[in-house]
């Protein structure tokens, strides 16, 4: 960039480099560099915004896009004109230089990359009338049935979300970015902030790449980070700080499968769930890989007061569950691997639930692998793996995990009845805030393997069982190091269980009772005790 001397308001020259996005249409020759004259973002003047394309003979400069970057003038029509003309002429990059661009809903079209240069802010209108669609289709940036679309650059999309009704699940609020039935979507390098509802949602899209995106979501209720109901999705190297769920896979369409999802190398902060499947789960989830993520507390908590409602929690800034896998609306989940996760400041590390909130006769949840997890919890609510009668969780392997769990449970807490809560909203506290186990509570499940796990209760006295299994068939716990309860309770409570194998485990108390059985014959339990060790 070269700047003219003298008056700072004089024009400047800017060099643009064309980058082909995805598999955009190629012409006979690709012009890779364009030197375009741009009038600088002086507040309040009209800016010619350029569409940069790969074409033969024409640079397709949109000289008549009268866009004002003062943060006060509504630019909806002018921005939409730039996008429409760029798409009509074969597609390319609509690039916004530094400035604030106030707008209502704009719609991305085929082969258009909306590029936000450093300092450029798309600023959502504070007037709901500027978002004309209905219900949950309201959005600041919208696309439907579009191909090869992108939002890129070092700029920001800010929704002015505090301008809209600030109530949980309140209607008539705009999502920041909302794409339906699109193909080949790229979101990279931008910042997303202050949505009126969900931050971004991708519904029935095919081929979504989200990378190096920063999300800040504390302007309103339901500020999820990425809501994904699509297939062939890669999320990488993103940083999310959200009041609601950080990364949430949803499945509202009973005829659509959310599949082939990869999430890696992300930093996630949430006041709700950090990694979540559901709650919407009418269709299915298949072939999901999540790895190498760090989970930690948010920068702020505007709406949640967990220290007032969840025993054990003393800090108002904490998340609900680190990993929440939920199928409760009749759908299914299979072939999910979550690995190499570090989590802090969570109430419950792992929550797995197969329920019956809606018709779920053919529902299932199976073939789950969770491994290489390090976590510390800040509440008394144990991790859980639960189905309901006639809907059983199957084939879950949890290995190589180290959980440091907040101590404080009493022996009397092991006597409480745990409700089935078959049709309730799934969340860690749906069974109460004090389960009979401090480590894992397992019910209505088959083929559950714990391998090389470490459970320890810290910062207090813990009298509850380490693991409680109720109506479980084929439970195996092996090569694990488990802290024995303080007092006289057994390490494991087995109720109505079959085919239990406890092999080569280490317990902290040499004189502790290892197994307590209720309606579980001795012949169903194979217990090979190893040595003892002090965990704390």
Short mmCIF file of C-alpha atoms in Angstrom, two decimals:
data_model
loop_
_atom_site.label_atom_id
_atom_site.label_comp_id
_atom_site.label_asym_id
_atom_site.label_seq_id
_atom_site.Cartn_x
_atom_site.Cartn_y
_atom_site.Cartn_z
CA UNK A 1 0.00 0.00 0.00
CA UNK A 2 1.31 3.45 -0.93
CA UNK A 3 0.11 6.56 0.76
CA UNK A 4 0.18 9.99 -0.85
CA UNK A 5 1.88 12.75 1.10
CA UNK A 6 0.10 15.76 2.53
CA UNK A 7 -3.62 15.66 3.26
CA UNK A 8 -4.47 12.41 5.14
CA UNK A 9 -7.90 12.39 3.50
CA UNK A 10 -6.44 12.08 0.02
CA UNK A 11 -6.91 8.86 -1.89
CA UNK A 12 -4.66 5.83 -1.52
CA UNK A 13 -3.74 2.93 -3.76
CA UNK A 14 -4.31 -0.64 -2.66
CA UNK A 15 -2.98 -3.85 -4.19
CA UNK A 16 -5.38 -6.78 -4.28
CA UNK A 17 -4.42 -10.39 -4.90
CA UNK A 18 -7.01 -12.73 -6.27
CA UNK A 19 -7.34 -16.06 -4.49
CA UNK A 20 -9.43 -18.79 -5.96
CA UNK A 21 -11.83 -20.16 -3.34
CA UNK A 22 -12.77 -23.82 -3.40
CA UNK A 23 -13.63 -24.89 -6.90
CA UNK A 24 -14.87 -21.60 -8.25
CA UNK A 25 -15.49 -21.50 -12.00
CA UNK A 26 -12.30 -20.99 -14.01
CA UNK A 27 -12.20 -18.92 -17.16
CA UNK A 28 -9.69 -19.53 -19.94
CA UNK A 29 -7.10 -17.46 -18.11
CA UNK A 30 -6.83 -16.46 -14.45
CA UNK A 31 -5.62 -12.95 -13.66
CA UNK A 32 -3.84 -13.34 -10.37
CA UNK A 33 -3.11 -9.72 -9.51
CA UNK A 34 -5.34 -6.68 -9.74
CA UNK A 35 -4.27 -3.14 -9.04
CA UNK A 36 -7.44 -1.28 -8.20
CA UNK A 37 -7.93 2.31 -7.17
CA UNK A 38 -9.82 2.54 -3.90
CA UNK A 39 -10.96 5.65 -2.12
CA UNK A 40 -9.91 5.40 1.48
CA UNK A 41 -12.36 4.79 4.32
CA UNK A 42 -12.84 8.41 5.31
CA UNK A 43 -15.86 8.46 7.58
CA UNK A 44 -19.07 9.33 5.82
CA UNK A 45 -17.96 9.26 2.17
CA UNK A 46 -19.22 6.98 -0.55
CA UNK A 47 -16.94 4.00 -1.18
CA UNK A 48 -16.59 2.18 -4.45
CA UNK A 49 -16.47 -1.48 -3.36
CA UNK A 50 -14.77 -3.84 -5.76
CA UNK A 51 -15.64 -7.32 -6.90
CA UNK A 52 -12.37 -8.98 -7.88
CA UNK A 53 -12.77 -11.92 -10.23
CA UNK A 54 -10.74 -14.25 -12.34
CA UNK A 55 -11.82 -13.34 -15.85
CA UNK A 56 -10.52 -12.49 -19.28
CA UNK A 57 -10.41 -8.85 -20.22
CA UNK A 58 -12.66 -7.37 -17.51
CA UNK A 59 -11.89 -6.62 -13.88
CA UNK A 60 -15.60 -6.35 -13.04
CA UNK A 61 -15.25 -3.30 -10.80
CA UNK A 62 -18.49 -2.35 -9.10
CA UNK A 63 -18.01 1.38 -9.27
CA UNK A 64 -21.58 2.27 -8.47
CA UNK A 65 -21.95 0.52 -5.10
CA UNK A 66 -22.65 3.56 -2.97
CA UNK A 67 -21.68 2.25 0.44
CA UNK A 68 -21.04 4.48 3.46
CA UNK A 69 -18.76 3.25 6.22
CA UNK A 70 -19.71 5.64 9.02
CA UNK A 71 -21.50 3.05 11.20
CA UNK A 72 -24.71 5.11 11.03
CA UNK A 73 -25.97 4.86 7.46
CA UNK A 74 -27.86 1.67 6.66
CA UNK A 75 -26.11 0.00 3.70
CA UNK A 76 -28.31 -3.02 3.16
CA UNK A 77 -29.34 -2.23 -0.42
CA UNK A 78 -25.88 -1.09 -1.52
CA UNK A 79 -24.12 -4.12 -0.03
CA UNK A 80 -26.67 -6.45 -1.55
CA UNK A 81 -26.19 -4.78 -4.94
CA UNK A 82 -22.44 -5.37 -4.75
CA UNK A 83 -22.96 -9.05 -3.89
CA UNK A 84 -25.63 -9.56 -6.57
CA UNK A 85 -23.60 -7.97 -9.36
CA UNK A 86 -20.46 -9.85 -8.36
CA UNK A 87 -22.32 -13.17 -8.46
CA UNK A 88 -24.05 -12.25 -11.75
CA UNK A 89 -20.70 -11.57 -13.37
CA UNK A 90 -19.24 -14.95 -12.49
CA UNK A 91 -18.34 -14.43 -8.86
CA UNK A 92 -15.28 -13.20 -7.01
CA UNK A 93 -14.33 -11.21 -3.92
CA UNK A 94 -16.40 -8.33 -2.59
CA UNK A 95 -13.82 -6.64 -0.42
CA UNK A 96 -14.70 -4.12 2.29
CA UNK A 97 -11.90 -1.84 3.51
CA UNK A 98 -11.61 -0.46 7.02
CA UNK A 99 -14.77 1.12 8.41
CA UNK A 100 -18.13 0.28 9.98
CA UNK A 101 -20.86 -0.92 7.63
CA UNK A 102 -24.30 -0.75 9.24
CA UNK A 103 -26.72 -3.15 7.59
CA UNK A 104 -29.75 -5.36 7.89
CA UNK A 105 -29.95 -8.80 6.30
CA UNK A 106 -27.60 -9.36 3.36
CA UNK A 107 -27.73 -12.52 1.27
CA UNK A 108 -24.64 -14.23 -0.07
CA UNK A 109 -24.92 -15.55 -3.62
CA UNK A 110 -23.10 -18.14 -5.71
CA UNK A 111 -19.32 -17.81 -6.02
CA UNK A 112 -19.01 -14.72 -3.82
CA UNK A 113 -16.40 -14.24 -1.11
CA UNK A 114 -17.35 -11.42 1.26
CA UNK A 115 -13.90 -10.30 2.36
CA UNK A 116 -13.51 -8.05 5.40
CA UNK A 117 -10.18 -6.30 5.50
CA UNK A 118 -8.52 -5.49 8.81
CA UNK A 119 -10.61 -2.86 10.59
CA UNK A 120 -13.73 -3.56 8.52
CA UNK A 121 -16.81 -4.25 10.64
CA UNK A 122 -20.18 -5.39 9.32
CA UNK A 123 -22.44 -3.95 12.01
CA UNK A 124 -25.95 -5.35 12.41
CA UNK A 125 -28.82 -2.92 12.50
CA UNK A 126 -30.44 -2.48 15.89
CA UNK A 127 -33.90 -2.38 14.28
CA UNK A 128 -35.65 -5.73 13.92
CA UNK A 129 -37.49 -4.43 10.86
CA UNK A 130 -34.20 -4.61 8.96
CA UNK A 131 -34.27 -8.43 9.25
CA UNK A 132 -37.32 -9.28 7.12
CA UNK A 133 -37.39 -13.07 7.28
CA UNK A 134 -39.51 -14.90 9.81
CA UNK A 135 -38.77 -16.84 12.97
CA UNK A 136 -35.42 -18.60 13.15
CA UNK A 137 -34.61 -17.63 9.57
CA UNK A 138 -33.76 -14.09 10.61
CA UNK A 139 -30.06 -13.40 10.15
CA UNK A 140 -27.53 -10.69 9.52
CA UNK A 141 -25.72 -12.68 6.80
CA UNK A 142 -27.94 -15.26 5.13
CA UNK A 143 -27.54 -17.78 2.33
CA UNK A 144 -29.75 -20.51 0.89
CA UNK A 145 -29.03 -22.94 -1.93
CA UNK A 146 -25.78 -21.11 -2.69
CA UNK A 147 -22.54 -22.66 -3.90
CA UNK A 148 -18.92 -21.64 -3.37
CA UNK A 149 -19.53 -18.90 -0.83
CA UNK A 150 -17.13 -17.48 1.72
CA UNK A 151 -16.65 -14.92 4.47
CA UNK A 152 -12.96 -14.18 4.97
CA UNK A 153 -10.49 -11.58 6.17
CA UNK A 154 -9.32 -10.01 9.41
CA UNK A 155 -12.45 -7.94 9.91
CA UNK A 156 -15.48 -8.51 12.12
CA UNK A 157 -19.16 -9.33 11.90
CA UNK A 158 -20.90 -7.71 14.89
CA UNK A 159 -24.62 -8.26 15.39
CA UNK A 160 -25.43 -5.58 17.97
CA UNK A 161 -27.14 -8.44 19.77
CA UNK A 162 -27.97 -6.54 22.94
CA UNK A 163 -30.53 -4.53 20.95
CA UNK A 164 -32.96 -7.47 20.88
CA UNK A 165 -35.08 -9.15 23.55
CA UNK A 166 -32.76 -10.54 26.19
CA UNK A 167 -34.65 -13.60 27.36
CA UNK A 168 -33.83 -17.30 27.11
CA UNK A 169 -35.32 -18.70 23.86
CA UNK A 170 -37.01 -15.38 23.10
CA UNK A 171 -38.39 -15.29 19.52
CA UNK A 172 -37.79 -12.78 16.76
CA UNK A 173 -34.03 -12.37 17.09
CA UNK A 174 -31.47 -12.55 14.28
CA UNK A 175 -28.70 -15.13 14.06
CA UNK A 176 -25.39 -13.62 12.99
CA UNK A 177 -24.60 -16.03 10.11
CA UNK A 178 -27.21 -18.50 8.84
CA UNK A 179 -26.76 -20.79 5.84
CA UNK A 180 -29.31 -23.32 4.54
CA UNK A 181 -28.63 -26.02 1.94
CA UNK A 182 -25.39 -24.52 0.67
CA UNK A 183 -22.37 -26.24 -0.89
CA UNK A 184 -18.68 -25.46 -0.49
CA UNK A 185 -18.70 -22.91 2.32
CA UNK A 186 -15.57 -21.25 3.67
CA UNK A 187 -15.44 -19.11 6.80
CA UNK A 188 -11.92 -18.08 7.76
CA UNK A 189 -9.97 -15.55 9.81
CA UNK A 190 -12.91 -13.32 10.73
CA UNK A 191 -14.25 -12.41 14.14
CA UNK A 192 -17.92 -13.05 14.94
CA UNK A 193 -19.38 -11.15 17.87
CA UNK A 194 -22.52 -9.96 19.64
CA UNK A 195 -25.22 -12.00 17.95
CA UNK A 196 -28.86 -11.47 18.81
CA UNK A 197 -29.39 -15.24 18.87
CA UNK A 198 -27.10 -18.07 17.74
CA UNK A 199 -23.78 -16.85 16.39
CA UNK A 200 -23.62 -19.13 13.35
CA UNK A 201 -25.74 -21.97 12.06
CA UNK A 202 -25.16 -24.24 9.08
CA UNK A 203 -28.20 -26.33 8.10
CA UNK A 204 -28.04 -29.17 5.54
CA UNK A 205 -24.88 -27.72 4.01
CA UNK A 206 -22.34 -29.94 2.26
CA UNK A 207 -18.66 -29.07 2.51
CA UNK A 208 -18.11 -26.46 5.22
CA UNK A 209 -14.66 -25.28 6.23
CA UNK A 210 -14.32 -23.01 9.29
CA UNK A 211 -10.80 -22.02 10.27
CA UNK A 212 -9.02 -19.41 12.38
CA UNK A 213 -12.31 -17.84 13.41
CA UNK A 214 -12.73 -15.97 16.69
CA UNK A 215 -16.17 -15.97 18.31
CA UNK A 216 -17.29 -13.74 21.16
CA UNK A 217 -20.85 -14.44 22.24
CA UNK A 218 -22.10 -12.69 25.36
CA UNK A 219 -24.56 -10.13 23.99
CA UNK A 220 -27.74 -12.13 24.45
CA UNK A 221 -29.21 -15.44 25.53
CA UNK A 222 -28.64 -18.51 23.33
CA UNK A 223 -25.34 -17.18 22.01
CA UNK A 224 -24.03 -20.55 20.77
CA UNK A 225 -20.79 -20.44 18.80
CA UNK A 226 -21.03 -22.91 15.88
CA UNK A 227 -24.33 -24.76 15.40
CA UNK A 228 -23.71 -27.45 12.81
CA UNK A 229 -26.42 -29.49 11.11
CA UNK A 230 -24.47 -30.36 7.97
CA UNK A 231 -22.09 -32.93 6.51
CA UNK A 232 -18.46 -32.94 5.41
CA UNK A 233 -17.46 -30.20 7.83
CA UNK A 234 -14.00 -29.24 9.10
CA UNK A 235 -13.56 -26.83 12.01
CA UNK A 236 -9.96 -26.02 12.92
CA UNK A 237 -7.84 -23.54 14.84
CA UNK A 238 -10.76 -21.50 16.16
CA UNK A 239 -11.21 -19.64 19.46
CA UNK A 240 -14.71 -19.45 20.92
CA UNK A 241 -15.87 -17.62 24.06
CA UNK A 242 -19.65 -18.02 24.32
CA UNK A 243 -22.34 -17.78 26.94
CA UNK A 244 -24.21 -20.75 25.49
CA UNK A 245 -22.83 -23.93 23.90
CA UNK A 246 -19.50 -23.40 22.13
CA UNK A 247 -19.62 -26.08 19.41
CA UNK A 248 -23.00 -27.73 19.04
CA UNK A 249 -24.00 -30.40 16.55
CA UNK A 250 -27.75 -30.33 16.01
CA UNK A 251 -30.06 -32.68 14.13
CA UNK A 252 -33.57 -31.26 13.74
CA UNK A 253 -34.45 -32.86 10.39
CA UNK A 254 -35.45 -36.53 10.92
CA UNK A 255 -34.49 -37.30 7.32
CA UNK A 256 -30.99 -35.81 7.45
CA UNK A 257 -27.80 -37.25 8.93
CA UNK A 258 -25.12 -34.96 10.35
CA UNK A 259 -21.96 -36.80 9.36
CA UNK A 260 -18.30 -36.60 8.47
CA UNK A 261 -17.47 -33.86 10.94
CA UNK A 262 -13.95 -32.98 12.10
CA UNK A 263 -13.15 -30.48 14.85
CA UNK A 264 -9.52 -29.98 15.82
CA UNK A 265 -7.09 -27.57 17.46
CA UNK A 266 -9.72 -25.29 18.98
CA UNK A 267 -9.91 -23.33 22.22
CA UNK A 268 -13.39 -23.36 23.69
CA UNK A 269 -14.90 -21.37 26.54
CA UNK A 270 -18.56 -21.70 27.47
CA UNK A 271 -20.96 -20.98 30.30
CA UNK A 272 -23.00 -23.98 29.11
CA UNK A 273 -21.68 -26.99 27.20
CA UNK A 274 -18.31 -26.87 25.49
CA UNK A 275 -18.73 -29.75 23.01
CA UNK A 276 -22.33 -30.82 22.53
CA UNK A 277 -24.39 -33.12 20.30
CA UNK A 278 -28.09 -32.21 20.57
CA UNK A 279 -30.35 -31.24 22.15
CA UNK A 280 -32.12 -31.41 18.77
CA UNK A 281 -31.59 -35.04 17.74
CA UNK A 282 -34.41 -36.16 15.46
CA UNK A 283 -32.09 -37.29 12.63
CA UNK A 284 -28.66 -38.67 13.34
CA UNK A 285 -24.97 -38.12 14.01
CA UNK A 286 -22.36 -40.30 12.35
CA UNK A 287 -18.60 -40.33 11.82
CA UNK A 288 -17.54 -37.41 14.01
CA UNK A 289 -13.95 -36.78 15.12
CA UNK A 290 -13.09 -34.12 17.70
CA UNK A 291 -9.49 -33.76 18.90
CA UNK A 292 -6.81 -31.54 20.36
CA UNK A 293 -9.04 -28.99 22.03
CA UNK A 294 -8.65 -26.98 25.22
CA UNK A 295 -11.71 -26.15 27.30
CA UNK A 296 -11.66 -23.41 29.92
CA UNK A 297 -13.90 -20.84 31.60
CA UNK A 298 -15.33 -17.86 29.77
CA UNK A 299 -14.15 -14.29 29.97
CA UNK A 300 -17.47 -13.31 31.54
CA UNK A 301 -20.89 -14.54 32.65
CA UNK A 302 -23.72 -12.08 32.11
CA UNK A 303 -26.77 -14.34 32.46
CA UNK A 304 -25.75 -17.44 34.44
CA UNK A 305 -25.34 -17.61 38.18
CA UNK A 306 -24.27 -21.19 38.62
CA UNK A 307 -22.85 -20.58 42.08
CA UNK A 308 -26.40 -19.86 43.24
CA UNK A 309 -28.00 -23.01 41.84
CA UNK A 310 -25.40 -25.78 41.64
CA UNK A 311 -23.89 -27.09 44.92
CA UNK A 312 -20.13 -27.05 45.01
CA UNK A 313 -19.81 -24.27 42.45
CA UNK A 314 -18.26 -21.17 43.97
CA UNK A 315 -17.24 -19.26 40.85
CA UNK A 316 -20.03 -17.70 38.75
CA UNK A 317 -18.03 -18.40 35.60
CA UNK A 318 -18.09 -22.11 34.80
CA UNK A 319 -19.42 -24.45 32.11
CA UNK A 320 -21.97 -27.24 32.43
CA UNK A 321 -20.42 -30.23 30.64
CA UNK A 322 -17.15 -30.54 28.81
CA UNK A 323 -18.50 -33.26 26.52
CA UNK A 324 -22.27 -33.71 26.17
CA UNK A 325 -23.57 -36.42 23.81
CA UNK A 326 -27.35 -36.41 23.67
CA UNK A 327 -29.97 -38.26 21.63
CA UNK A 328 -33.48 -37.63 22.96
CA UNK A 329 -35.69 -36.87 19.93
CA UNK A 330 -35.83 -40.22 18.14
CA UNK A 331 -32.57 -40.03 16.21
CA UNK A 332 -29.30 -41.90 16.49
CA UNK A 333 -25.60 -41.42 17.19
CA UNK A 334 -22.77 -43.73 16.15
CA UNK A 335 -19.09 -43.76 15.32
CA UNK A 336 -17.95 -40.78 17.42
CA UNK A 337 -14.38 -40.34 18.63
CA UNK A 338 -13.35 -37.53 20.97
CA UNK A 339 -9.69 -37.41 21.97
CA UNK A 340 -6.89 -35.31 23.39
CA UNK A 341 -9.01 -32.84 25.33
CA UNK A 342 -7.93 -30.73 28.29
CA UNK A 343 -10.78 -29.23 30.29
CA UNK A 344 -10.94 -26.99 33.33
CA UNK A 345 -13.71 -25.17 35.19
CA UNK A 346 -16.42 -27.62 34.11
CA UNK A 347 -19.21 -28.84 36.35
CA UNK A 348 -19.29 -32.30 34.75
CA UNK A 349 -16.61 -33.66 32.42
CA UNK A 350 -18.68 -36.22 30.45
CA UNK A 351 -22.45 -36.46 29.97
CA UNK A 352 -23.90 -39.14 27.67
CA UNK A 353 -27.69 -39.44 27.40
CA UNK A 354 -30.09 -41.54 25.33
CA UNK A 355 -33.57 -40.38 26.26
CA UNK A 356 -37.17 -40.22 25.21
CA UNK A 357 -38.08 -36.53 25.05
CA UNK A 358 -39.96 -37.30 21.82
CA UNK A 359 -40.93 -40.54 20.10
CA UNK A 360 -37.74 -42.56 20.31
CA UNK A 361 -38.67 -46.22 19.79
CA UNK A 362 -36.00 -46.74 17.13
CA UNK A 363 -33.43 -44.43 18.66
CA UNK A 364 -29.92 -45.54 19.54
CA UNK A 365 -26.58 -44.27 20.80
CA UNK A 366 -23.56 -46.52 20.30
CA UNK A 367 -19.94 -46.89 19.26
CA UNK A 368 -18.47 -43.97 21.19
CA UNK A 369 -14.77 -43.57 21.99
CA UNK A 370 -13.52 -40.94 24.44
CA UNK A 371 -9.80 -41.01 25.14
CA UNK A 372 -6.84 -38.98 26.33
CA UNK A 373 -8.85 -36.59 28.49
CA UNK A 374 -7.60 -34.50 31.39
CA UNK A 375 -10.26 -32.71 33.39
CA UNK A 376 -10.97 -30.95 36.66
CA UNK A 377 -14.52 -30.33 37.85
CA UNK A 378 -15.99 -27.59 40.03
CA UNK A 379 -19.29 -29.21 41.10
CA UNK A 380 -20.41 -32.41 42.80
CA UNK A 381 -22.29 -33.65 39.70
CA UNK A 382 -20.63 -36.81 38.43
CA UNK A 383 -20.16 -37.83 34.83
CA UNK A 384 -22.89 -40.13 33.58
CA UNK A 385 -23.78 -42.61 30.83
CA UNK A 386 -27.51 -43.26 30.84
CA UNK A 387 -30.26 -44.68 28.71
CA UNK A 388 -33.86 -45.28 29.67
CA UNK A 389 -35.80 -48.56 29.92
CA UNK A 390 -35.83 -50.24 26.49
CA UNK A 391 -33.39 -47.67 25.06
CA UNK A 392 -29.89 -48.67 26.05
CA UNK A 393 -26.57 -46.96 25.40
CA UNK A 394 -24.17 -49.40 23.72
CA UNK A 395 -20.47 -49.79 23.08
CA UNK A 396 -18.83 -46.90 24.88
CA UNK A 397 -15.07 -46.97 25.48
CA UNK A 398 -13.48 -44.42 27.80
CA UNK A 399 -9.72 -44.73 28.07
CA UNK A 400 -6.64 -42.87 29.21
CA UNK A 401 -8.45 -40.19 31.17
CA UNK A 402 -7.48 -38.38 34.35
CA UNK A 403 -10.37 -36.76 36.22
CA UNK A 404 -9.84 -34.61 39.30
CA UNK A 405 -13.31 -34.23 40.77
CA UNK A 406 -14.55 -31.95 43.47
CA UNK A 407 -15.01 -33.80 46.76
CA UNK A 408 -17.91 -33.19 49.12
CA UNK A 409 -20.40 -36.03 48.80
CA UNK A 410 -21.78 -37.70 51.93
CA UNK A 411 -22.60 -41.33 52.52
CA UNK A 412 -26.26 -40.36 52.74
CA UNK A 413 -26.09 -39.14 49.14
CA UNK A 414 -25.62 -42.72 47.97
CA UNK A 415 -29.10 -43.62 49.23
CA UNK A 416 -31.08 -41.16 47.09
CA UNK A 417 -33.20 -42.55 44.27
CA UNK A 418 -32.09 -41.33 40.87
CA UNK A 419 -35.13 -40.44 38.72
CA UNK A 420 -35.43 -41.84 35.20
CA UNK A 421 -36.43 -38.41 33.84
CA UNK A 422 -37.17 -40.09 30.50
CA UNK A 423 -38.72 -37.08 28.73
CA UNK A 424 -36.89 -34.25 30.43
CA UNK A 425 -34.47 -31.81 28.86
CA UNK A 426 -31.04 -33.51 28.98
CA UNK A 427 -28.49 -31.82 31.17
CA UNK A 428 -26.04 -32.84 33.86
CA UNK A 429 -28.36 -31.84 36.71
CA UNK A 430 -31.46 -33.59 35.30
CA UNK A 431 -31.05 -36.34 37.93
CA UNK A 432 -30.35 -33.93 40.77
CA UNK A 433 -27.23 -32.14 41.84
CA UNK A 434 -25.72 -35.02 43.85
CA UNK A 435 -25.53 -38.45 42.23
CA UNK A 436 -24.57 -41.52 44.33
CA UNK A 437 -21.17 -41.66 42.62
CA UNK A 438 -18.45 -39.04 42.46
CA UNK A 439 -16.88 -40.46 39.27
CA UNK A 440 -19.37 -42.14 36.92
CA UNK A 441 -23.04 -43.04 37.15
CA UNK A 442 -24.07 -45.64 34.52
CA UNK A 443 -27.60 -46.94 33.90
CA UNK A 444 -29.39 -48.90 31.15
CA UNK A 445 -26.22 -49.55 29.17
CA UNK A 446 -24.35 -52.44 27.54
CA UNK A 447 -20.71 -53.03 26.66
CA UNK A 448 -19.09 -50.21 28.58
CA UNK A 449 -15.29 -50.22 28.87
CA UNK A 450 -13.14 -48.06 31.15
CA UNK A 451 -9.46 -48.58 30.46
CA UNK A 452 -6.54 -46.85 32.15
CA UNK A 453 -8.65 -44.21 33.86
CA UNK A 454 -7.76 -42.26 36.96
CA UNK A 455 -10.48 -40.99 39.29
CA UNK A 456 -9.63 -38.83 42.27
CA UNK A 457 -11.75 -36.63 44.52
CA UNK A 458 -9.88 -33.50 45.58
CA UNK A 459 -10.16 -30.63 48.04
CA UNK A 460 -12.30 -32.33 50.64
CA UNK A 461 -13.86 -35.50 52.01
CA UNK A 462 -15.70 -37.72 49.51
CA UNK A 463 -17.86 -40.54 50.85
CA UNK A 464 -19.76 -41.56 47.70
CA UNK A 465 -18.94 -44.54 45.51
CA UNK A 466 -16.47 -43.97 42.70
CA UNK A 467 -18.69 -45.73 40.15
CA UNK A 468 -22.34 -46.78 40.33
CA UNK A 469 -23.74 -49.12 37.67
CA UNK A 470 -27.47 -49.84 37.54
CA UNK A 471 -28.90 -52.28 34.99
CA UNK A 472 -25.65 -52.59 33.08
CA UNK A 473 -24.50 -55.61 31.08
CA UNK A 474 -20.84 -56.16 30.16
CA UNK A 475 -19.09 -53.47 32.14
CA UNK A 476 -15.30 -53.71 32.20
CA UNK A 477 -12.98 -51.53 34.27
CA UNK A 478 -9.31 -52.37 33.84
CA UNK A 479 -5.83 -51.01 34.49
CA UNK A 480 -7.29 -48.05 36.34
CA UNK A 481 -6.33 -46.09 39.43
CA UNK A 482 -9.31 -45.17 41.57
CA UNK A 483 -9.62 -43.31 44.81
CA UNK A 484 -11.54 -45.24 47.44
CA UNK A 485 -14.36 -43.38 49.21
CA UNK A 486 -13.75 -41.94 52.65
CA UNK A 487 -15.81 -43.86 55.18
CA UNK A 488 -17.17 -47.35 54.62
CA UNK A 489 -18.80 -47.21 51.18
CA UNK A 490 -17.57 -49.53 48.45
CA UNK A 491 -15.63 -48.28 45.48
CA UNK A 492 -18.18 -49.79 43.09
CA UNK A 493 -21.93 -50.22 43.57
CA UNK A 494 -23.43 -52.75 41.14
CA UNK A 495 -27.23 -52.91 40.93
CA UNK A 496 -28.94 -55.49 38.73
CA UNK A 497 -25.82 -55.93 36.63
CA UNK A 498 -24.42 -58.79 34.54
CA UNK A 499 -20.99 -59.67 33.17
CA UNK A 500 -18.88 -57.29 35.23
CA UNK A 501 -15.09 -57.47 34.99
CA UNK A 502 -12.80 -55.52 37.30
CA UNK A 503 -9.26 -56.26 36.25
CA UNK A 504 -5.81 -55.05 37.33
CA UNK A 505 -7.08 -51.91 39.06
CA UNK A 506 -5.42 -49.92 41.80
CA UNK A 507 -7.29 -48.49 44.80
CA UNK A 508 -6.12 -45.89 47.28
CA UNK A 509 -7.33 -47.56 50.47
CA UNK A 510 -5.91 -51.04 51.16
CA UNK A 511 -8.82 -51.93 53.43
CA UNK A 512 -11.66 -50.47 51.41
CA UNK A 513 -14.60 -52.52 50.24
CA UNK A 514 -14.24 -52.86 46.49
CA UNK A 515 -17.68 -54.06 45.37
CA UNK A 516 -21.17 -53.72 46.83
CA UNK A 517 -23.85 -55.70 45.01
CA UNK A 518 -27.62 -55.34 44.82
CA UNK A 519 -29.51 -57.93 42.76
CA UNK A 520 -26.21 -58.86 41.17
CA UNK A 521 -25.08 -62.47 41.72
CA UNK A 522 -21.47 -63.08 42.73
CA UNK A 523 -21.07 -65.18 39.59
CA UNK A 524 -21.61 -62.06 37.44
CA UNK A 525 -18.62 -60.21 38.90
CA UNK A 526 -15.00 -61.01 38.09
CA UNK A 527 -12.83 -58.96 40.47
CA UNK A 528 -9.04 -59.18 40.18
CA UNK A 529 -7.67 -56.80 42.77
CA UNK A 530 -4.20 -55.32 42.25
CA UNK A 531 -2.11 -53.29 44.70
CA UNK A 532 -3.00 -50.09 46.53
CA UNK A 533 -1.63 -46.61 46.12
CA UNK A 534 -2.11 -43.22 47.74
CA UNK A 535 -3.75 -40.77 45.31
CA UNK A 536 -3.70 -37.71 47.53
#
